[in-house]
CSV table of C-alpha atoms and ligand atoms in Angstrom, one decimal:
chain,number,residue,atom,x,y,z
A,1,UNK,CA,-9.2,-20.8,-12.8
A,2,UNK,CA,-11.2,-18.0,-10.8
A,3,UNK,CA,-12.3,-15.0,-13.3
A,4,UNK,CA,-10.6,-11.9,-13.1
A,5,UNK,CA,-12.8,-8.9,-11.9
A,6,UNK,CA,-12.7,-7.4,-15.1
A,7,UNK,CA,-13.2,-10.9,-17.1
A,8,UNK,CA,-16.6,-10.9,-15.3
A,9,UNK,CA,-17.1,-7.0,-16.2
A,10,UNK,CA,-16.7,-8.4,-19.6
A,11,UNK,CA,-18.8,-10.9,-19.4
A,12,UNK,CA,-21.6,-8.6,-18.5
A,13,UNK,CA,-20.4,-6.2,-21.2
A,14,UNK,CA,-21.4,-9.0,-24.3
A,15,UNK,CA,-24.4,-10.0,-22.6
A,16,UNK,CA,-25.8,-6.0,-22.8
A,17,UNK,CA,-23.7,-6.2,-26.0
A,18,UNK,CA,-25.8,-8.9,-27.6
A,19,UNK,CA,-29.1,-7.9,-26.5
A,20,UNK,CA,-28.3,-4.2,-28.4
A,21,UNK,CA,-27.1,-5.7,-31.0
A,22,UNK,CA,-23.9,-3.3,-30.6
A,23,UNK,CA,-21.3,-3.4,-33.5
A,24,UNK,CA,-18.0,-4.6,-33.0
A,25,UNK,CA,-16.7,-0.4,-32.9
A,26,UNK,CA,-19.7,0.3,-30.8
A,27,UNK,CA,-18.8,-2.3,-28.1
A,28,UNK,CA,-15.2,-2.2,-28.5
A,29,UNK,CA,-15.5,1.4,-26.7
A,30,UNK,CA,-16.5,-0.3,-23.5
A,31,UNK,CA,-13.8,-2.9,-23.3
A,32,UNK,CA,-10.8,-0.8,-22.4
A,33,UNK,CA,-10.7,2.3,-20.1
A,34,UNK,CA,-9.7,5.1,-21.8
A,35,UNK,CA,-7.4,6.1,-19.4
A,36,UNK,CA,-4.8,3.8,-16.7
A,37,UNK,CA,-3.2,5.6,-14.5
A,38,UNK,CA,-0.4,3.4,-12.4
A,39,UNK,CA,2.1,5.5,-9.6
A,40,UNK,CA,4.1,4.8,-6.9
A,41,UNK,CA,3.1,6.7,-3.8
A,42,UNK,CA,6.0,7.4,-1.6
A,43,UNK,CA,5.1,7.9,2.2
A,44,UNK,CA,6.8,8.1,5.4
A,45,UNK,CA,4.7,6.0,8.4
A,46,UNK,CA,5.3,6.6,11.8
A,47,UNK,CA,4.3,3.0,12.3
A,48,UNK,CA,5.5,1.2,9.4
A,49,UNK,CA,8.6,3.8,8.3
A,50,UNK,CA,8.9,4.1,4.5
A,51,UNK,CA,7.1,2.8,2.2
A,52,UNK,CA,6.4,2.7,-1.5
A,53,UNK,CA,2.4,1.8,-2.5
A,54,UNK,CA,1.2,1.5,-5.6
A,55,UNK,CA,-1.3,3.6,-6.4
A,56,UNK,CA,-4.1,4.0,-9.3
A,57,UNK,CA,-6.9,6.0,-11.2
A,58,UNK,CA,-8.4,4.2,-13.8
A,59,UNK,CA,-10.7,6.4,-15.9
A,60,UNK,CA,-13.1,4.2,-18.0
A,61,UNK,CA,-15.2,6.4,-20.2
A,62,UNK,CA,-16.2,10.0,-20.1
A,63,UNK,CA,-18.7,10.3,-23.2
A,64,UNK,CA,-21.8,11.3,-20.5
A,65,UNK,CA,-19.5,13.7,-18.3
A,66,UNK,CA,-16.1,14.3,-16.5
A,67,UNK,CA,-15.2,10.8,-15.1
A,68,UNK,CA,-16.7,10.1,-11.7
A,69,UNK,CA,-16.4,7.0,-8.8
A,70,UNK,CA,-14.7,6.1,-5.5
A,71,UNK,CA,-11.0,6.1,-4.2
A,72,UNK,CA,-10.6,2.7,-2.7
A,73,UNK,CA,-7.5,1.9,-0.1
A,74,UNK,CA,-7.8,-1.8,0.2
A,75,UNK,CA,-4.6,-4.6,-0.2
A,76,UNK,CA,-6.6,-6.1,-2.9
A,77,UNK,CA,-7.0,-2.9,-4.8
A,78,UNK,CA,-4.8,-4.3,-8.1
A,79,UNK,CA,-5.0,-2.6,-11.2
A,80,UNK,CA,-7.8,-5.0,-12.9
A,81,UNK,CA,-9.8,-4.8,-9.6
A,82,UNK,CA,-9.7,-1.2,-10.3
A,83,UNK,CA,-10.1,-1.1,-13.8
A,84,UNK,CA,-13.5,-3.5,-13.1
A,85,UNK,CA,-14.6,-0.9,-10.3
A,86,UNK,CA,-14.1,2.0,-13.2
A,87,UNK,CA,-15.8,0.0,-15.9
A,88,UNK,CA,-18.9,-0.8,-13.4
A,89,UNK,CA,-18.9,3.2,-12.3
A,90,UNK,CA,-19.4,4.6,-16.0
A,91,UNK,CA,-22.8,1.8,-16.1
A,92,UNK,CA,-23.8,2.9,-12.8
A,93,UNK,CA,-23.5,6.7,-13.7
A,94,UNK,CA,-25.5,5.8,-16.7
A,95,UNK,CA,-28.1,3.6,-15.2
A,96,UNK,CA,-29.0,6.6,-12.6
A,97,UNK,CA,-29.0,8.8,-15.5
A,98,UNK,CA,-26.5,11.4,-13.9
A,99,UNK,CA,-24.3,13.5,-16.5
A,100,UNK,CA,-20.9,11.7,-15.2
A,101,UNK,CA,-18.5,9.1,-17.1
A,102,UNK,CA,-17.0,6.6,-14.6
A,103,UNK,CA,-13.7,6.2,-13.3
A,104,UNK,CA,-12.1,4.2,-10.0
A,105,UNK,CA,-9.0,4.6,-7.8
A,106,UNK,CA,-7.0,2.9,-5.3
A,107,UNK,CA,-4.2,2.7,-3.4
A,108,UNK,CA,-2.9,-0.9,-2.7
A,109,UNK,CA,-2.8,-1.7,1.0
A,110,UNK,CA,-4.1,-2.6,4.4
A,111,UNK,CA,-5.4,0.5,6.4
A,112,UNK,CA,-7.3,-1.4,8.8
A,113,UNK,CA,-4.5,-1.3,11.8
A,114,UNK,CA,-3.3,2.4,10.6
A,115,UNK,CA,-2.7,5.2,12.8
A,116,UNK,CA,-5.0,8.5,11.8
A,117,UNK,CA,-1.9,10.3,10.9
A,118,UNK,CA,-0.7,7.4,8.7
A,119,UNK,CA,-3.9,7.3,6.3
A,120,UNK,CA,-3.5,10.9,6.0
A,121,UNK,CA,-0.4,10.5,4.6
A,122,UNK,CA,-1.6,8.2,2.5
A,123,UNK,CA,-4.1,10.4,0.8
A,124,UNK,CA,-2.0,13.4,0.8
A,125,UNK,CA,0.3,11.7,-1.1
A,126,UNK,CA,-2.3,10.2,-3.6
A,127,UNK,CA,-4.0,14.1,-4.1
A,128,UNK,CA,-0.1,15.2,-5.0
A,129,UNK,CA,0.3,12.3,-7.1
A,130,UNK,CA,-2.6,12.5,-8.9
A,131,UNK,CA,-3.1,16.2,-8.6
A,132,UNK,CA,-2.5,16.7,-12.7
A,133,UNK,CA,-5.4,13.6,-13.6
A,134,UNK,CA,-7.8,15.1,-11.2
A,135,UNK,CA,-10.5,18.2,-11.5
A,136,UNK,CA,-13.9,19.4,-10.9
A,137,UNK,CA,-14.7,18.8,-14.9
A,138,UNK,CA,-12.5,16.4,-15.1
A,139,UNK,CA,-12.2,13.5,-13.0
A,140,UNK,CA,-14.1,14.5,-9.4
A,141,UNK,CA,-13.1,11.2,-6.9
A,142,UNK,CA,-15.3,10.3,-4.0
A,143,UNK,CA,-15.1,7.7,-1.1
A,144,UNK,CA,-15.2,3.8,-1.6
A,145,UNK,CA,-14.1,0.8,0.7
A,146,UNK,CA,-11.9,2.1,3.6
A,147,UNK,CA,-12.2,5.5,2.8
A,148,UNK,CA,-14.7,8.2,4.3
A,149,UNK,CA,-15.3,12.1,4.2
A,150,UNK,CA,-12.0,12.6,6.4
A,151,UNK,CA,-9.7,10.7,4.1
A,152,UNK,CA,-11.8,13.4,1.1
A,153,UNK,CA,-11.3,16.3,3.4
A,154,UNK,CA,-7.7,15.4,3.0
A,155,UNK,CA,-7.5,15.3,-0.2
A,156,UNK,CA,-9.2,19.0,-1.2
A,157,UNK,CA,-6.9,20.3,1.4
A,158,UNK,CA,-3.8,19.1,-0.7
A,159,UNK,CA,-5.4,19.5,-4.1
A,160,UNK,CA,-6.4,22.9,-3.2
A,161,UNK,CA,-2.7,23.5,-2.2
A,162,UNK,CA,-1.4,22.6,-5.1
A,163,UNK,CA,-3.9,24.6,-7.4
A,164,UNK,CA,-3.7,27.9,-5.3
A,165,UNK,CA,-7.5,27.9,-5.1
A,166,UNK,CA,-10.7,26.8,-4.2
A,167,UNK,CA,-11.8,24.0,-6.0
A,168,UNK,CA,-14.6,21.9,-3.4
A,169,UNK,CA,-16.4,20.5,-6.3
A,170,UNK,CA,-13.1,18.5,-7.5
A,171,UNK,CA,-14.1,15.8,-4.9
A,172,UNK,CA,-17.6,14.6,-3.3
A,173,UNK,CA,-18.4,12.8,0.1
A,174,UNK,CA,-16.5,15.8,1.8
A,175,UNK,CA,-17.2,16.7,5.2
A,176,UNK,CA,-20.6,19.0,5.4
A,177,UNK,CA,-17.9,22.0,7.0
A,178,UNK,CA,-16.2,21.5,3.5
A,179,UNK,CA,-19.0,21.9,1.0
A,180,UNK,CA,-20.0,18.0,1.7
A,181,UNK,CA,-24.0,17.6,1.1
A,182,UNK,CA,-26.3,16.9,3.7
A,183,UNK,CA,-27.7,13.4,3.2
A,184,UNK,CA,-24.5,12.2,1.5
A,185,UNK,CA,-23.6,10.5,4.4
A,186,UNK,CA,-26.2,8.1,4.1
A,187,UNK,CA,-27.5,8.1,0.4
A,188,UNK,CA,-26.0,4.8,-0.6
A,189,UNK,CA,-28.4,3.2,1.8
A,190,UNK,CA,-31.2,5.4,1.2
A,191,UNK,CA,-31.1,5.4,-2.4
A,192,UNK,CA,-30.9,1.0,-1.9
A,193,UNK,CA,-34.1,1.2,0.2
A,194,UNK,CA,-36.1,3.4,-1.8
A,195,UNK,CA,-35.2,0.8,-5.1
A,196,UNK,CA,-36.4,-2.0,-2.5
A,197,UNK,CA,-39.6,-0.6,-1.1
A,198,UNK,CA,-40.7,0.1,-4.8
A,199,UNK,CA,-39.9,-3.2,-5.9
A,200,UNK,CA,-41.5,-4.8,-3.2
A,201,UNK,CA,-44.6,-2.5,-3.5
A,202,UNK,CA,-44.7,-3.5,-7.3
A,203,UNK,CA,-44.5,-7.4,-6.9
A,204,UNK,CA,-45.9,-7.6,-3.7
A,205,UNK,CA,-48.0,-4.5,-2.5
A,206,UNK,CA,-49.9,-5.8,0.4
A,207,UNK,CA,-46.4,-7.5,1.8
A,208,UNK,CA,-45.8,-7.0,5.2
A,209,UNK,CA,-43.3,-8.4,8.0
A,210,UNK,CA,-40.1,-8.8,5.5
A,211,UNK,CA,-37.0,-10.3,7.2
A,212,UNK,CA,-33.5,-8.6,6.3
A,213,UNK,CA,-30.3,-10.1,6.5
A,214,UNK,CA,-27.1,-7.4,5.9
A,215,UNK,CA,-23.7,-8.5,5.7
A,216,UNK,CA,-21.2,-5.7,6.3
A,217,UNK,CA,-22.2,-3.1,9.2
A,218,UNK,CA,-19.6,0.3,7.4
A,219,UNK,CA,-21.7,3.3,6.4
A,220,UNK,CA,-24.0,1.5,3.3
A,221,UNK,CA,-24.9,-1.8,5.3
A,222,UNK,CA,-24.9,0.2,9.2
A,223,UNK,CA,-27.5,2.7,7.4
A,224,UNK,CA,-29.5,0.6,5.6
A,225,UNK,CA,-30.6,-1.8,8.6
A,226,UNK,CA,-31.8,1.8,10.5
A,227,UNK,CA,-33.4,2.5,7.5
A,228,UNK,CA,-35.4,-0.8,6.6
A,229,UNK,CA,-35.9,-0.9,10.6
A,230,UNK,CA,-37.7,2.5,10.6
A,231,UNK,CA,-39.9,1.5,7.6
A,232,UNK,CA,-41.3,-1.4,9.4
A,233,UNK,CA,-38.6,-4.3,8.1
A,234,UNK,CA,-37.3,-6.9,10.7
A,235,UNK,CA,-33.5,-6.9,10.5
A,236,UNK,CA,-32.4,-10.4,11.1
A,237,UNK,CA,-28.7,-10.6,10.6
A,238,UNK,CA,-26.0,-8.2,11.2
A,239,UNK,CA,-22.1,-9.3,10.9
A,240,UNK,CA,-19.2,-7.9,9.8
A,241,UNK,CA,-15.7,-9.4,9.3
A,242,UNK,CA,-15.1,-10.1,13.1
A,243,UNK,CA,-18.7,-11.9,13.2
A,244,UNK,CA,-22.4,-10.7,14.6
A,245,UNK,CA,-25.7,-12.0,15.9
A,246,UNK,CA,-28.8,-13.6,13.8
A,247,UNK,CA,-32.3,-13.1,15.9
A,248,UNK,CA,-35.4,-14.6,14.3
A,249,UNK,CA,-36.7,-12.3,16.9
A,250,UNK,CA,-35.2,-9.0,15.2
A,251,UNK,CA,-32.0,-6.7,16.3
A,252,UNK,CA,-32.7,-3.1,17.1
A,253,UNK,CA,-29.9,-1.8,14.5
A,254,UNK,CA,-29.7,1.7,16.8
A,255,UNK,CA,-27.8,-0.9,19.5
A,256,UNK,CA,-25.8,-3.0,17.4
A,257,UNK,CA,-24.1,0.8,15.8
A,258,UNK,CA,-23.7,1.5,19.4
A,259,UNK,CA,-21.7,-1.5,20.1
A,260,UNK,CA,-19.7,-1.8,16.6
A,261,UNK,CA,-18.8,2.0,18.0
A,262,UNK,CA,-17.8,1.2,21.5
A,263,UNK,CA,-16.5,-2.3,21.1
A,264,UNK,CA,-16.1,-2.5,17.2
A,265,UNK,CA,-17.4,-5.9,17.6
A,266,UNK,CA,-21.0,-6.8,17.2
A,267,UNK,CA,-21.1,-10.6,19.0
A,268,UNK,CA,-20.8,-7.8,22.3
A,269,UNK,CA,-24.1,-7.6,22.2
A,270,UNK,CA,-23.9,-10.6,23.5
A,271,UNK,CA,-20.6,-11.7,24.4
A,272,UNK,CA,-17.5,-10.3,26.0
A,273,UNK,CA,-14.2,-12.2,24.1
A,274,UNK,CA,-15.4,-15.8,24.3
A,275,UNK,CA,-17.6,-15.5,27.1
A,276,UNK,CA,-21.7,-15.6,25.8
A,277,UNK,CA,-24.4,-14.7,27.6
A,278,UNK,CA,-26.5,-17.9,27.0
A,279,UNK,CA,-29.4,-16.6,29.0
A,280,UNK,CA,-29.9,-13.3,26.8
A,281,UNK,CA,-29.6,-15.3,23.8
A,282,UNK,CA,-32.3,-17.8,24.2
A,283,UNK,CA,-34.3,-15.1,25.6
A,284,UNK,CA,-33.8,-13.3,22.5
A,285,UNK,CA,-33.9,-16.1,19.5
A,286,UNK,CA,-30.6,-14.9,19.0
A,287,UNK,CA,-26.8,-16.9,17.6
A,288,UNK,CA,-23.4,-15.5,17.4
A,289,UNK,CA,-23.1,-16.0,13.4
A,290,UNK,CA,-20.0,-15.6,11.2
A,291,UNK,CA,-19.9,-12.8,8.4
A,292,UNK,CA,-20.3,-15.8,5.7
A,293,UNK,CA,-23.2,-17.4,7.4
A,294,UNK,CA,-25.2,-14.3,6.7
A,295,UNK,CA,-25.3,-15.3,3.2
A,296,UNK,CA,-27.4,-18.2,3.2
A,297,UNK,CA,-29.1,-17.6,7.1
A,298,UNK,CA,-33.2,-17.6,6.8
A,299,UNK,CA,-34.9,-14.3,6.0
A,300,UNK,CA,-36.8,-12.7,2.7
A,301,UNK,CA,-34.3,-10.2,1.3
A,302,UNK,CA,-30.4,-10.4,1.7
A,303,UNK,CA,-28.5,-7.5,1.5
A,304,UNK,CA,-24.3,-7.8,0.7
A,305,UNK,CA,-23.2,-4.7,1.6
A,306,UNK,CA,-19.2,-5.2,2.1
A,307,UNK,CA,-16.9,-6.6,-0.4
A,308,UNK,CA,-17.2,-8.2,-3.4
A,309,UNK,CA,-17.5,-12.0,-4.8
A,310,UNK,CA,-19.2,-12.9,-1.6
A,311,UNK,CA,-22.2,-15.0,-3.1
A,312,UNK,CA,-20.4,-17.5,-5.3
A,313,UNK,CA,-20.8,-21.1,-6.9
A,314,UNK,CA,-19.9,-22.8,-3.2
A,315,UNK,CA,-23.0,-20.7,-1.1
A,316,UNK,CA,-25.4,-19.8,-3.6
A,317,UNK,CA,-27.4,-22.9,-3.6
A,318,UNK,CA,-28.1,-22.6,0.4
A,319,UNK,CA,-29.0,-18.9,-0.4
A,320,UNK,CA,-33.1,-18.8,1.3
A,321,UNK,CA,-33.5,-15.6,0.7
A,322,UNK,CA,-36.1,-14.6,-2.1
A,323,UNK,CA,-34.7,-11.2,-3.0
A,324,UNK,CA,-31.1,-9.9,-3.0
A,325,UNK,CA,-30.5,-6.1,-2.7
A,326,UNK,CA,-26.5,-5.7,-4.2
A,327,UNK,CA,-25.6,-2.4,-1.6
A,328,UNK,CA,-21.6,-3.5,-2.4
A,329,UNK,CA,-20.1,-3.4,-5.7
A,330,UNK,CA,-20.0,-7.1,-7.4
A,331,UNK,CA,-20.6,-9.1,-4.5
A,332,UNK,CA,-22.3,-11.8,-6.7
A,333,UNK,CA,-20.1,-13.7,-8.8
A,334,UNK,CA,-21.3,-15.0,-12.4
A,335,UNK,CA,-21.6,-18.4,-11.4
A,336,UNK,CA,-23.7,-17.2,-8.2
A,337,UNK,CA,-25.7,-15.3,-10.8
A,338,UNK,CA,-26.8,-18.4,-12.7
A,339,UNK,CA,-27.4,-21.0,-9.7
A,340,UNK,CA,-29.8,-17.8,-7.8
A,341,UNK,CA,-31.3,-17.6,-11.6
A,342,UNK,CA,-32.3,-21.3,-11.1
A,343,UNK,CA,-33.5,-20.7,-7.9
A,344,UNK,CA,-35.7,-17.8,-8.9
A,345,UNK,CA,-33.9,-15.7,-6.1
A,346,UNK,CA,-34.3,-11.8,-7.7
A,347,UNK,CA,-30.9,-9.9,-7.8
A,348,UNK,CA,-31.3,-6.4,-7.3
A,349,UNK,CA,-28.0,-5.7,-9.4
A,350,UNK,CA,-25.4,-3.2,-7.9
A,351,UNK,CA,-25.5,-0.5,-10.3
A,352,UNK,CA,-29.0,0.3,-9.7
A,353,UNK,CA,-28.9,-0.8,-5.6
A,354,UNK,CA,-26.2,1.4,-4.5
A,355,UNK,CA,-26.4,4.3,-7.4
A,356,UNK,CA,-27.6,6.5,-4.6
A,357,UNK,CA,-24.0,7.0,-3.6
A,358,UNK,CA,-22.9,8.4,-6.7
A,359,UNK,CA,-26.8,10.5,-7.3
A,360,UNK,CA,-25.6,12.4,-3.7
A,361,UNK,CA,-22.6,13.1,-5.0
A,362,UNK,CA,-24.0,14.2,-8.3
A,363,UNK,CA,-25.8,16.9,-5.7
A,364,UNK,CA,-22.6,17.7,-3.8
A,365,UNK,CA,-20.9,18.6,-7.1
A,366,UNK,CA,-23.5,20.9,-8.1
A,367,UNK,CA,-24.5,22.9,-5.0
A,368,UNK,CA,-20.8,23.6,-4.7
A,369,UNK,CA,-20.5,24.9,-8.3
A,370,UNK,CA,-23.1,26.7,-7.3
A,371,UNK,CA,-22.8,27.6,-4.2
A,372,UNK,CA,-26.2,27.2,-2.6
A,373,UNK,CA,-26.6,24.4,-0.4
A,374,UNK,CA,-29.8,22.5,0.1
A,375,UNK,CA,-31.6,20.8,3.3
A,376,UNK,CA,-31.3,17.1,3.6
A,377,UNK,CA,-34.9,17.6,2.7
A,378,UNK,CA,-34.4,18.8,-0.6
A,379,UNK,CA,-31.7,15.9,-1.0
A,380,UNK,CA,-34.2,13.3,0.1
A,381,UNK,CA,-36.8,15.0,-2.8
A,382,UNK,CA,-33.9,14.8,-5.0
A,383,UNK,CA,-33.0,11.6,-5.0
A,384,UNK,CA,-35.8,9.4,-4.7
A,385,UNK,CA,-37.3,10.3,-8.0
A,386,UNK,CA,-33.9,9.6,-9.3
A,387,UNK,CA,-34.0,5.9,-8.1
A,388,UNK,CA,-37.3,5.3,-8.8
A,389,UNK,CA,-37.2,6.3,-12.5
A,390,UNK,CA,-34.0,4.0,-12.6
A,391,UNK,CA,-35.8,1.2,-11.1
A,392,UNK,CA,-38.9,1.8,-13.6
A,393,UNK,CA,-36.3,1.8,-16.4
A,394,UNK,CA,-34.9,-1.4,-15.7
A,395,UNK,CA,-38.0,-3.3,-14.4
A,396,UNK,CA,-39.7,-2.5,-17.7
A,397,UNK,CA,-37.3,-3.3,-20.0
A,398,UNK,CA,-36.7,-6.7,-17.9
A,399,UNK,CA,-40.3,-7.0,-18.5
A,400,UNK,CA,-39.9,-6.8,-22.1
A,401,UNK,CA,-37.1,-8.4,-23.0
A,402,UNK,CA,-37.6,-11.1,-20.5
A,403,UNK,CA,-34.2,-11.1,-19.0
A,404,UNK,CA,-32.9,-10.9,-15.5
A,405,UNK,CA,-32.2,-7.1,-13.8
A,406,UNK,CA,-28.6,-7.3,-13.7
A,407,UNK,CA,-28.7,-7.7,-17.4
A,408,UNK,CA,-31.5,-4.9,-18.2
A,409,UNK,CA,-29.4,-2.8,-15.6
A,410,UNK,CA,-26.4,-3.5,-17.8
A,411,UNK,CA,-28.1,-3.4,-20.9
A,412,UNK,CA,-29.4,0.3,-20.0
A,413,UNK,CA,-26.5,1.7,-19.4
A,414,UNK,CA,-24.9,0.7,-22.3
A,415,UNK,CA,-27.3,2.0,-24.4
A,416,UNK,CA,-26.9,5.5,-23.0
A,417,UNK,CA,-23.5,5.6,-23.2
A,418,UNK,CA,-23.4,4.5,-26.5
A,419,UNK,CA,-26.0,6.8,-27.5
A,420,UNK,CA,-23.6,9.8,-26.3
A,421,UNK,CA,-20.8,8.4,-27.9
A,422,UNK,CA,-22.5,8.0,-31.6
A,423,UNK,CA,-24.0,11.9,-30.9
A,424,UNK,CA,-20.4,12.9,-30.0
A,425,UNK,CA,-19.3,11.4,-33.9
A,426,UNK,CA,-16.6,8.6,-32.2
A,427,UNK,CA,-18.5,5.9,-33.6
B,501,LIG,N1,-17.8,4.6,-4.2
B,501,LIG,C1,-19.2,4.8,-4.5
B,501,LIG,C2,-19.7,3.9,-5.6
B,501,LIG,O1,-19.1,2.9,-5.9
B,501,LIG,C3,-19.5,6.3,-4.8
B,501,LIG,C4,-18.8,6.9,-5.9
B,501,LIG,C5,-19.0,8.4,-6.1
B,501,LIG,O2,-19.8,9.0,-5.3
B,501,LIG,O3,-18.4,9.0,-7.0
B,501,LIG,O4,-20.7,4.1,-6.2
């Protein structure tokens, strides 16, 4: 039978466990969230009429700060997905070294075919519900799959409400006209490529014309081919769950946003419904490919930046990619892990890849407890040290205790939690 999401969490866990040498109490602390949070969420749809969803907060650990991660809206999002995404948030805050515990929510269902005034229903009725759990030294939540700055602005608006105040630094990823930082937007993918050009530079500094596949084309894997394009990359592959294009050739990412916009569908770059423009695709180099086929198409570096469990023990042998840059949360599986481990293929784990996310927010929360903003230059200054260091950490440690990144990555944060918990006197 297939792991759980939080089986697999564990089995990371004793991994990091044994190579601290963590006693049973020490470890213990990480093996249960210290807080589950389950409600119904009552709303009223305009499409669907009433309905009851179940709704979550799971908040893992806060030795290293107020509990910190994403609000997901997602059918999948069950209570041990969430409970994984919480567990993994708490490393992640720890790994970047930001003074944040970790923490997930969700709200169980499909929002894909939702009207606007639907989802904001939706996450009004999740900031009521979870009005009491939330705050900005508390528990500050922040965007995740399916949810964005609008579905945040939301949010504040009926958490301010409630607390007669306000309170912007309670949530982060906020529209910039709400206290939202600049740079936020796209800090996931910025943070990922700054972690990939360092790695790169340290194995390979003289490495030039790297291919990049992306699977997913939201806000981390949309951002992340402009990115890697501007710095001289060749993006490859782009797809999404209604399919895109491979081109040995490259893809000008600029275009393909412009058609996911207009047509959210990328194969209209080259086709309209079923009808392909053969000509323009020889011409090009280029095939209409299916989101899966991304994962084991030719290029150097491969970057999963949707959902999770999307390398597993059926594709990762036909994986050709050397490097794998983890922009989604878990999109590896265990097994996966082991067969790319064979193959020599270097995972560039989640919590490290997409930890600029959380850094921004990190940012966000202070300049609106401050209440000085900062340019997206003084972001950018801000959070490439920040991933850098991270990346130093693990890469060294890997070095020295000769074990993969995900497992230094894991290892790391552990420690530093732990750490905070023995200072505070729990263990
Ligand atoms: N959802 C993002 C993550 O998984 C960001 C979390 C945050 O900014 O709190 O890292």
């Amino acid at each position: 039978m297939k792991n759980t999401p939080f089986q697999n969490y564990l089995l990371n866990l004793e991994k990091a466990v044994s190579v601290l040498g963590l006693s049973k109490e020490e470890s213990n602390i990480l093996r249960e969230p210290e807080n589950i949070i389950e409600k119904k969420i009552k709303v009223e749809l305009e499409e669907e009429g009433s309905k009851e969803l179940n709704a979550y907060r799971v908040q893992f650990n806060n030795a290293r700060g107020p509990y910190k991660g994403g609000i997901r809206f997602h059918q999948d999002a069950d209570i041990n997905e969430v409970k994984a995404l919480a567990a993994v948030m708490a490393i992640k805050c720890a790994v970047a070294d930001i003074p944040f515990g970790g923490a997930k929510g969700g709200v169980q269902f499909n929002p894909k075919h939702m009207s606007k005034r639907d989802i904001e229903k939706v996450s009004r009725a999740f900031a009521n519900a979870f009005a009491d759990d939330i705050g900005v030294d508390k528990d500050i939540p922040a965007p995740d799959v399916y949810t964005n700055s609008s579905v945040m602005a939301i949010m504040l608006d009926e958490y301010e409400k409630i607390v007669n105040k306000s309170e912007p630094g309670v949530i982060t990823g906020k529209p910039i006209e709400l206290g939202g930082s600049l740079g936020r937007e796209n800090a996931t993918a910025q943070g990922g490529a700054y972690v990939l050009q360092e790695f790169i530079d340290t194995i390979h500094p003289k490495k030039k014309d790297l291919t990049v596949a992306v699977q997913g084309f939201g806000n981390a894997g949309s951002n992340i081919a402009k990115i890697l394009h501007y710095m001289g990359y060749t993006i490859v592959a782009v797809a999404d769950s209604k399919g895109g294009v491979y081109s040995s050739n490259g893809i000008d990412p600029e275009h393909a946003v412009k058609v996911k916009h207009e047509k959210d569908d990328l194969t209209h770059m080259y086709c309209e419904g079923t009808v392909c423009d053969l000509e323009k695709l020889e011409r090009d180099g280029a095939k209409i490919i299916k989101n899966e086929d991304v994962i084991t198409c030719e290029c150097d570096i491969l970057i999963p930046a949707a959902l999770d469990e999307q390398i597993h023990k059926d594709n990762a042998k036909d994986v050709k990619a050397k490097v794998i840059l983890e922009l989604a949360n878990g999109p590896t599986t265990p097994e996966a892990d082991e067969i790319l481990k064979e193959k020599g293929i270097t995972i560039i784990p989640d919590i490290l890849a997409n930890a600029g996310g959380v850094t921004a927010s990190y940012f966000e929360w202070t300049q609106n407890r401050n209440g000085f903003y900062w340019s997206e230059e003084e972001v950018q200054k801000k959070l490439k040290p920040i991933m850098i260091k991270a990346f130093t950490d693990i890469w060294k440690m890997s070095k020295e205790k000769n074990i993969p990144l995900r497992d230094t990555a894991f290892a790391l944060g552990v420690d530093r939690i732990i750490q905070a918990t023995r200072h505070r006197g729990r263990v």
